Coordinates of C-alpha atoms in Angstrom, one line a residue:
M1 CA -19.4 7.2 -23.9
S2 CA -21.5 6.4 -20.8
T3 CA -22.7 9.3 -18.7
R4 CA -23.5 7.2 -15.7
K5 CA -22.2 8.6 -12.4
S6 CA -20.8 5.2 -11.4
D7 CA -18.3 5.5 -14.3
K8 CA -16.1 7.5 -12.0
M9 CA -15.8 4.3 -9.8
A10 CA -14.0 2.7 -12.8
N11 CA -12.0 5.6 -14.2
W12 CA -11.1 8.2 -11.6
P13 CA -7.7 8.0 -9.9
I14 CA -8.2 6.2 -6.6
G15 CA -6.9 9.0 -4.4
K16 CA -9.3 11.5 -6.0
L17 CA -12.1 9.0 -6.0
L18 CA -11.7 7.9 -2.3
Y19 CA -11.4 11.4 -1.0
S20 CA -14.2 12.8 -3.1
M21 CA -16.5 10.1 -1.8
S22 CA -15.2 10.0 1.7
L23 CA -14.7 13.7 2.7
P24 CA -18.3 14.6 2.4
A25 CA -19.1 11.7 4.7
V26 CA -16.2 12.6 7.0
F27 CA -17.5 16.1 7.3
S28 CA -21.1 15.1 8.0
M29 CA -19.8 12.4 10.5
L30 CA -17.9 15.1 12.4
V31 CA -21.1 17.1 12.6
Q32 CA -22.8 13.9 13.9
A33 CA -20.1 13.5 16.4
M34 CA -20.5 17.1 17.5
Y35 CA -24.2 16.4 17.9
N36 CA -23.4 13.4 20.2
I37 CA -21.2 15.7 22.4
V38 CA -23.6 18.6 22.5
D39 CA -26.7 16.4 23.1
T40 CA -25.0 14.8 26.1
M41 CA -23.6 18.1 27.3
Y42 CA -27.1 19.5 27.6
V43 CA -28.5 16.4 29.2
S44 CA -25.7 16.5 31.8
Q45 CA -27.0 19.9 32.9
L46 CA -30.2 18.1 34.1
G47 CA -28.0 16.3 36.7
E48 CA -26.0 13.1 37.0
K49 CA -29.2 11.1 37.2
A50 CA -30.0 12.1 33.7
L51 CA -26.5 11.3 32.5
F52 CA -26.7 7.9 34.3
A53 CA -30.0 7.2 32.5
I54 CA -28.5 8.1 29.1
G55 CA -25.7 5.7 29.8
L56 CA -28.2 2.9 30.6
V57 CA -30.3 3.4 27.4
F58 CA -27.3 3.8 25.1
P59 CA -27.1 0.0 24.3
L60 CA -30.7 0.0 23.0
Q61 CA -30.0 3.1 20.9
M62 CA -27.0 1.2 19.5
L63 CA -29.3 -1.7 18.8
V64 CA -31.8 0.5 16.8
L65 CA -28.9 2.0 14.9
S66 CA -27.5 -1.5 14.1
I67 CA -30.7 -2.5 12.5
G68 CA -30.6 0.5 10.2
L69 CA -26.9 0.2 9.4
G70 CA -27.3 -3.5 8.6
T71 CA -30.2 -3.0 6.3
G72 CA -28.5 0.0 4.6
A73 CA -25.2 -1.9 4.2
G74 CA -26.8 -4.9 2.8
V75 CA -28.9 -3.0 0.2
G76 CA -26.1 -0.6 -0.6
T77 CA -23.4 -3.2 -1.1
V78 CA -25.6 -5.3 -3.4
V79 CA -26.7 -2.2 -5.4
A80 CA -23.0 -1.2 -5.8
R81 CA -22.1 -4.7 -7.0
R82 CA -25.0 -4.9 -9.4
L83 CA -23.9 -1.6 -10.9
G84 CA -20.4 -2.9 -11.3
E85 CA -21.8 -5.9 -13.1
K86 CA -24.0 -3.6 -15.3
R87 CA -27.2 -5.2 -14.0
Y88 CA -29.1 -2.0 -13.6
E89 CA -32.6 -3.3 -13.3
E90 CA -31.6 -5.7 -10.6
A91 CA -30.0 -2.8 -8.7
N92 CA -33.3 -0.9 -8.9
K93 CA -35.3 -3.9 -7.5
T94 CA -32.8 -4.4 -4.7
A95 CA -33.2 -0.8 -3.6
T96 CA -37.0 -1.2 -3.7
Y97 CA -36.8 -4.3 -1.5
G98 CA -34.7 -2.3 0.9
V99 CA -37.7 0.1 1.5
I100 CA -40.0 -2.8 2.3
I101 CA -37.5 -4.4 4.7
T102 CA -36.8 -1.1 6.5
F103 CA -40.5 -0.5 7.1
V104 CA -40.9 -4.0 8.7
H105 CA -37.8 -3.4 10.8
F106 CA -39.3 -0.1 12.1
V107 CA -42.6 -1.6 13.1
I108 CA -40.8 -4.4 15.1
T109 CA -38.4 -2.0 16.8
A110 CA -41.2 0.4 17.8
I111 CA -43.2 -2.5 19.4
C112 CA -40.2 -3.8 21.3
G113 CA -39.5 -0.3 22.6
L114 CA -43.0 0.0 23.9
L115 CA -43.0 -3.4 25.6
F116 CA -39.5 -4.0 26.9
S117 CA -37.7 -0.7 27.6
R118 CA -38.6 -0.4 31.3
A119 CA -37.8 -4.1 32.0
F120 CA -34.4 -3.5 30.4
L121 CA -33.6 -0.6 32.7
H122 CA -34.5 -2.6 35.8
L123 CA -31.6 -4.9 34.9
F124 CA -29.2 -2.3 36.1
T125 CA -30.8 -0.2 38.8
N126 CA -33.8 0.2 41.1
D127 CA -33.5 4.0 41.1
M128 CA -36.9 5.0 39.9
V129 CA -35.8 8.5 38.9
A130 CA -33.2 7.1 36.5
I131 CA -35.6 4.4 35.3
D132 CA -38.4 6.9 34.5
M133 CA -36.0 9.2 32.6
G134 CA -34.5 6.3 30.6
H135 CA -38.0 4.9 29.9
T136 CA -39.3 8.3 28.6
Y137 CA -36.3 8.7 26.3
L138 CA -36.5 5.2 24.9
L139 CA -40.2 5.3 24.2
I140 CA -39.6 8.4 21.9
V141 CA -36.4 7.4 20.1
M142 CA -37.5 3.8 19.5
G143 CA -41.1 4.5 18.8
L144 CA -40.3 7.2 16.2
C145 CA -37.1 5.7 14.7
F146 CA -38.5 5.5 11.2
G147 CA -36.6 8.7 10.3
Q148 CA -33.3 7.2 11.3
M149 CA -33.8 3.9 9.6
F150 CA -35.0 5.2 6.3
S151 CA -32.4 8.0 6.2
I152 CA -29.6 5.4 6.6
L153 CA -31.1 3.3 3.8
F154 CA -31.5 6.1 1.3
E155 CA -28.0 7.4 2.1
R156 CA -26.4 4.0 1.4
I157 CA -28.4 3.7 -1.8
L158 CA -27.1 7.1 -3.0
Q159 CA -23.6 6.3 -1.9
S160 CA -23.7 3.0 -3.9
T161 CA -24.0 5.2 -7.1
G162 CA -21.0 7.4 -6.1
N163 CA -23.3 10.3 -4.8
M164 CA -21.9 11.4 -1.5
M165 CA -23.2 15.0 -1.5
I166 CA -26.8 14.2 -0.8
P167 CA -26.1 11.8 2.1
M168 CA -23.8 14.5 3.5
A169 CA -26.5 17.1 3.2
A170 CA -29.0 14.8 4.9
Q171 CA -26.7 14.1 7.8
L172 CA -25.9 17.8 8.2
V173 CA -29.6 18.8 8.2
G174 CA -30.3 16.1 10.9
A175 CA -27.4 16.9 13.1
I176 CA -27.7 20.7 12.9
T177 CA -31.5 20.5 13.6
N178 CA -30.8 18.4 16.6
I179 CA -28.1 20.7 18.0
I180 CA -30.4 23.7 17.6
L181 CA -33.5 22.0 19.1
D182 CA -31.7 20.4 22.1
P183 CA -31.6 23.5 24.3
I184 CA -34.9 24.8 23.1
M185 CA -36.8 21.6 23.9
I186 CA -34.8 20.5 27.0
F187 CA -35.0 23.8 28.8
G188 CA -38.0 25.4 27.2
Y189 CA -37.2 28.5 25.1
F190 CA -39.3 30.6 22.7
G191 CA -42.5 29.8 24.5
L192 CA -42.1 26.0 24.5
P193 CA -42.4 24.1 27.7
A194 CA -39.2 22.7 29.3
M195 CA -39.4 19.0 28.5
G196 CA -36.2 17.8 30.1
I197 CA -34.9 14.5 28.8
A198 CA -38.0 14.0 26.6
G199 CA -37.0 17.2 24.9
A200 CA -33.6 15.7 24.0
A201 CA -35.3 12.6 22.6
Y202 CA -37.8 14.7 20.5
A203 CA -34.9 16.9 19.2
T204 CA -33.2 13.7 18.1
V205 CA -36.1 12.2 16.2
I206 CA -37.1 15.5 14.5
G207 CA -33.5 15.8 13.2
Q208 CA -33.6 12.3 11.9
V209 CA -36.9 12.9 10.1
L210 CA -35.7 16.0 8.4
G211 CA -32.5 14.3 7.3
C212 CA -34.7 11.5 5.8
V213 CA -36.8 14.1 4.0
V214 CA -33.7 15.4 2.2
C215 CA -32.9 11.9 0.9
V216 CA -36.5 11.3 -0.1
V217 CA -36.7 14.5 -2.1
A218 CA -33.3 13.7 -3.8
L219 CA -34.3 10.1 -4.7
F220 CA -37.8 10.6 -5.8
A221 CA -37.7 14.2 -7.3
G222 CA -34.2 14.2 -8.8
K223 CA -32.6 12.1 -11.5
H224 CA -30.5 9.2 -10.3
E225 CA -29.3 5.9 -11.6
I226 CA -31.4 4.1 -9.0
V227 CA -35.2 4.1 -9.5
I228 CA -37.3 2.9 -6.6
S229 CA -40.7 1.7 -7.9
F230 CA -43.2 -0.8 -6.6
N231 CA -44.8 -1.3 -10.0
D232 CA -44.3 -4.8 -11.3
L233 CA -42.0 -5.7 -8.4
D234 CA -41.6 -9.4 -8.5
Y235 CA -40.8 -11.5 -5.4
D236 CA -37.4 -13.0 -5.6
A237 CA -36.2 -15.1 -2.6
D238 CA -32.6 -15.0 -3.7
R239 CA -32.6 -11.2 -3.9
L240 CA -34.0 -11.0 -0.4
K241 CA -31.6 -13.6 0.8
Y242 CA -28.6 -11.8 -0.7
I243 CA -29.5 -8.5 1.0
Y244 CA -29.5 -10.3 4.3
V245 CA -26.4 -12.2 3.5
M246 CA -24.6 -8.9 3.1
G247 CA -26.5 -6.9 5.7
L248 CA -27.2 -9.3 8.5
P249 CA -23.5 -9.6 9.6
V250 CA -23.2 -5.8 9.7
M251 CA -26.4 -5.7 11.7
I252 CA -25.1 -8.4 14.1
M253 CA -21.7 -6.7 14.4
N254 CA -23.3 -3.5 15.5
A255 CA -25.9 -5.2 17.7
I256 CA -23.0 -7.0 19.4
G257 CA -21.8 -3.6 20.4
S258 CA -25.1 -3.1 22.1
V259 CA -24.8 -6.4 23.9
T260 CA -21.2 -5.6 24.9
T261 CA -22.1 -2.2 26.3
T262 CA -25.0 -3.8 28.3
C263 CA -22.6 -6.4 29.7
L264 CA -19.9 -3.8 30.5
N265 CA -22.5 -1.6 32.2
K266 CA -23.5 -4.6 34.3
V267 CA -19.8 -5.1 35.3
L268 CA -19.1 -1.4 35.8
I269 CA -22.1 -0.8 38.1
S270 CA -20.4 -2.9 40.7
F271 CA -17.7 -0.1 40.8
G272 CA -20.4 2.6 41.1
E273 CA -22.5 4.9 38.9
N274 CA -19.4 6.9 38.0
A275 CA -17.9 4.0 36.2
V276 CA -21.0 3.6 34.0
M277 CA -21.0 7.4 33.3
A278 CA -17.3 7.4 32.5
L279 CA -17.9 4.8 29.8
T280 CA -20.9 6.8 28.5
L281 CA -18.8 9.9 28.2
Y282 CA -16.0 7.9 26.5
F283 CA -18.5 6.7 23.8
K284 CA -19.7 10.2 23.2
V285 CA -16.3 11.7 22.8
Q286 CA -14.7 8.9 21.0
S287 CA -17.3 9.3 18.3
F288 CA -15.5 12.5 17.3
V289 CA -12.4 10.3 16.6
F290 CA -14.1 7.3 15.0
M291 CA -17.0 9.0 13.0
P292 CA -14.5 10.3 10.4
V293 CA -13.0 6.8 10.0
F294 CA -16.5 5.5 9.4
G295 CA -16.9 8.3 6.9
F296 CA -13.9 6.8 5.0
N297 CA -15.6 3.4 5.4
Q298 CA -18.7 4.7 3.7
G299 CA -16.6 6.2 0.9
S300 CA -14.4 3.1 0.4
L301 CA -17.0 0.3 0.6
P302 CA -18.9 1.2 -2.6
I303 CA -15.5 1.6 -4.4
L304 CA -14.3 -1.8 -3.1
S305 CA -17.6 -3.5 -3.9
Y306 CA -17.7 -2.0 -7.4
N307 CA -14.1 -3.0 -8.3
Y308 CA -14.6 -6.5 -6.9
G309 CA -17.7 -6.8 -9.2
A310 CA -15.6 -5.4 -12.1
K311 CA -12.6 -7.7 -11.1
N312 CA -10.2 -4.8 -11.0
K313 CA -7.6 -5.9 -8.5
E314 CA -5.2 -3.0 -8.9
R315 CA -7.8 -0.4 -8.0
Y316 CA -9.1 -2.6 -5.2
I317 CA -5.7 -2.9 -3.6
K318 CA -5.0 0.9 -3.9
T319 CA -8.3 1.7 -2.2
V320 CA -7.5 -0.6 0.7
K321 CA -4.0 0.8 1.3
L322 CA -5.2 4.4 1.1
F323 CA -8.2 3.7 3.5
A324 CA -5.8 2.1 6.0
L325 CA -3.3 4.9 5.8
S326 CA -6.0 7.6 6.3
A327 CA -7.6 5.8 9.2
T328 CA -4.3 5.2 10.9
C329 CA -3.3 8.9 10.7
F330 CA -6.6 10.1 12.1
L331 CA -6.8 7.6 14.9
A332 CA -3.2 8.2 16.0
L333 CA -4.0 11.9 16.3
G334 CA -7.1 11.0 18.3
T335 CA -4.9 9.0 20.7
I336 CA -2.6 12.0 21.3
V337 CA -5.6 14.3 22.0
F338 CA -7.1 11.8 24.4
H339 CA -3.9 11.7 26.4
L340 CA -3.0 15.4 26.3
Q341 CA -6.5 17.0 26.7
T342 CA -8.3 14.4 28.9
D343 CA -9.6 16.7 31.6
A344 CA -10.8 19.2 29.0
L345 CA -12.8 16.5 27.2
V346 CA -14.4 15.2 30.3
N347 CA -15.2 18.7 31.8
I348 CA -17.4 19.4 28.7
F349 CA -20.1 17.4 30.5
N350 CA -20.1 19.3 33.8
A351 CA -18.4 16.3 35.5
S352 CA -18.0 16.1 39.2
E353 CA -14.5 15.6 40.6
Q354 CA -15.2 11.9 41.3
L355 CA -16.4 11.3 37.8
L356 CA -13.4 13.2 36.4
T357 CA -11.1 11.0 38.3
V358 CA -12.6 7.8 36.9
A359 CA -13.0 9.1 33.4
R360 CA -9.5 10.4 33.2
V361 CA -8.0 6.9 33.5
A362 CA -10.6 5.3 31.3
F363 CA -10.0 7.8 28.4
R364 CA -6.2 7.5 28.4
I365 CA -6.1 3.7 28.6
I366 CA -8.9 2.9 26.1
S367 CA -7.5 5.4 23.6
L368 CA -4.4 3.1 23.3
S369 CA -6.7 0.8 21.2
F370 CA -7.6 3.4 18.5
V371 CA -5.0 2.6 15.8
L372 CA -5.6 -1.1 16.2
A373 CA -9.3 -0.6 16.0
G374 CA -8.7 1.2 12.7
F375 CA -7.2 -1.9 11.2
T376 CA -10.2 -3.8 12.4
I377 CA -12.5 -1.4 10.6
V378 CA -10.5 -1.7 7.3
M379 CA -10.5 -5.5 7.5
T380 CA -14.3 -5.7 8.1
S381 CA -14.8 -3.5 5.0
V382 CA -12.6 -5.8 3.0
F383 CA -14.4 -8.9 4.0
Q384 CA -17.8 -7.3 3.4
S385 CA -16.9 -6.0 -0.1
L386 CA -15.7 -9.5 -1.0
G387 CA -19.0 -11.1 0.0
S388 CA -17.5 -12.5 3.3
S389 CA -19.7 -10.6 5.6
V390 CA -19.9 -13.6 7.9
T391 CA -16.2 -13.2 8.5
S392 CA -16.7 -9.6 9.4
M393 CA -19.4 -10.7 11.8
F394 CA -17.2 -13.3 13.4
I395 CA -14.5 -10.7 13.9
S396 CA -16.9 -8.5 15.8
I397 CA -18.2 -11.5 17.9
L398 CA -14.7 -12.6 18.8
R399 CA -13.5 -9.1 19.5
Q400 CA -16.3 -8.2 21.9
I401 CA -17.9 -11.4 23.2
G402 CA -14.8 -13.6 23.0
F403 CA -12.1 -11.1 24.1
L404 CA -13.4 -7.8 25.5
I405 CA -16.0 -8.9 28.0
P406 CA -14.0 -11.8 29.5
L407 CA -10.9 -9.6 29.7
A408 CA -12.9 -6.8 31.4
I409 CA -14.3 -9.2 33.9
I410 CA -11.0 -10.9 34.7
L411 CA -8.9 -7.7 34.8
G412 CA -11.6 -6.0 36.9
K413 CA -11.8 -8.8 39.5
L414 CA -8.0 -9.2 39.7
W415 CA -6.8 -5.6 39.7
G416 CA -9.8 -3.3 39.9
L417 CA -11.4 -0.7 37.7
N418 CA -8.3 0.9 36.4
A419 CA -7.0 -2.4 35.0
L420 CA -10.4 -3.2 33.5
W421 CA -10.0 -0.5 30.9
F422 CA -7.0 -2.4 29.4
A423 CA -9.4 -4.9 28.0
Y424 CA -10.0 -2.6 25.0
P425 CA -6.4 -2.4 23.6
C426 CA -5.8 -6.1 24.4
A427 CA -9.0 -7.2 22.5
E428 CA -8.1 -5.0 19.5
G429 CA -4.5 -6.3 19.4
L430 CA -5.7 -10.0 19.4
V431 CA -8.1 -9.3 16.6
V432 CA -5.4 -7.7 14.4
I433 CA -2.9 -10.5 15.0
I434 CA -5.5 -13.2 14.1
F435 CA -7.3 -11.7 11.1
L436 CA -4.9 -9.4 9.3
P437 CA -3.2 -12.4 7.6
I438 CA -6.6 -13.9 6.8
A439 CA -7.7 -10.6 5.1
L440 CA -4.6 -10.5 3.0
R441 CA -5.0 -14.1 1.8
K442 CA -8.7 -13.4 1.1
I443 CA -7.9 -10.5 -1.2
K444 CA -5.3 -12.6 -3.1
K445 CA -7.7 -15.5 -3.5
A446 CA -10.7 -13.3 -4.5
F447 CA -8.8 -11.9 -7.5
N448 CA -7.1 -15.1 -8.6

């Protein structure tokens, strides 16, 4: 009888398997979401200029994250599939390729942050205080993003084997470190100088590096199915190509979010800085709703990929159904909270009355899209696990570039800022109507 950890992917009951793999990620994601809120809460105490600057740099932070997520998803999905096919040596080589790719991505990202961050900020404002704050923040989080990128890669590799505890521990270490260091480095406690917004950036990268260290120790000092080794590593163009085939669409999907936020900020700035800050606060708080769903996504994707590789349709379908049900319940609860506790959520960030007025409407309207967005997340996971990452990418492009941005522009011009927020539920609804039937047919075809 095999003792491989990935055997549970084939034998455990789906409910037990999905929740055992998802709940650690859900818990760590909730801590990550808490970090997002706490980090912005401390920055808001530096004044609304600092909050405005954080809103402007957010798209580039999303871009950096998208590169790491795409690489991790590509490598993790291929590794999980190779394990399902019992091609263990190929799984090891794929993981090793991931390390090389991630290092190259880090170097490129750091150089771009150094060269282009200030020019990016000038696209939105000529306020030199906000530009200087944003530039300082970007130089640090982009120039030292290696911790974030490698941490994501190693977490996805471990998850592909069914190990969810180490990734959870890594994310917890990173987020808790960040939460502890934020006030110390921003305001200057225990003898440290008050570094302001630079302190927030340094707290972020230090947390990322420590989270990465947890994964490195686990991978290279412990015993795991995946062995990363550069000895006798052969060059295989098909292996490299397949990683990008699976990962590039995920990278582009998340990068499109960066482009979308950039475009929306450009539209919103015409309604004033409060509109930009309202969207920033929404993104921070909504992470508390969506991060757990992404935790279920992390737990389900290796299971889906494994069972597709093993050609087990019954377990694949059960996983999809349970993932969809779990996401729907959580997001419906999030919608209720956003409607009933709107002012409490916004006031966490020391909001002025003018900002509260704008954010109150934005939160309530955008939250109508939550459940629909959950179906979109499930569908993209299905397409990715079946090797149709291009379809997942197309969903994201159509949702954000094809629907969300044009709707925001049209609704904003015709009926003003309050109407603009309805672009979110409208875009999500159109995506579900178009792609849900396609996803169901794709599953049926894949296992026939």
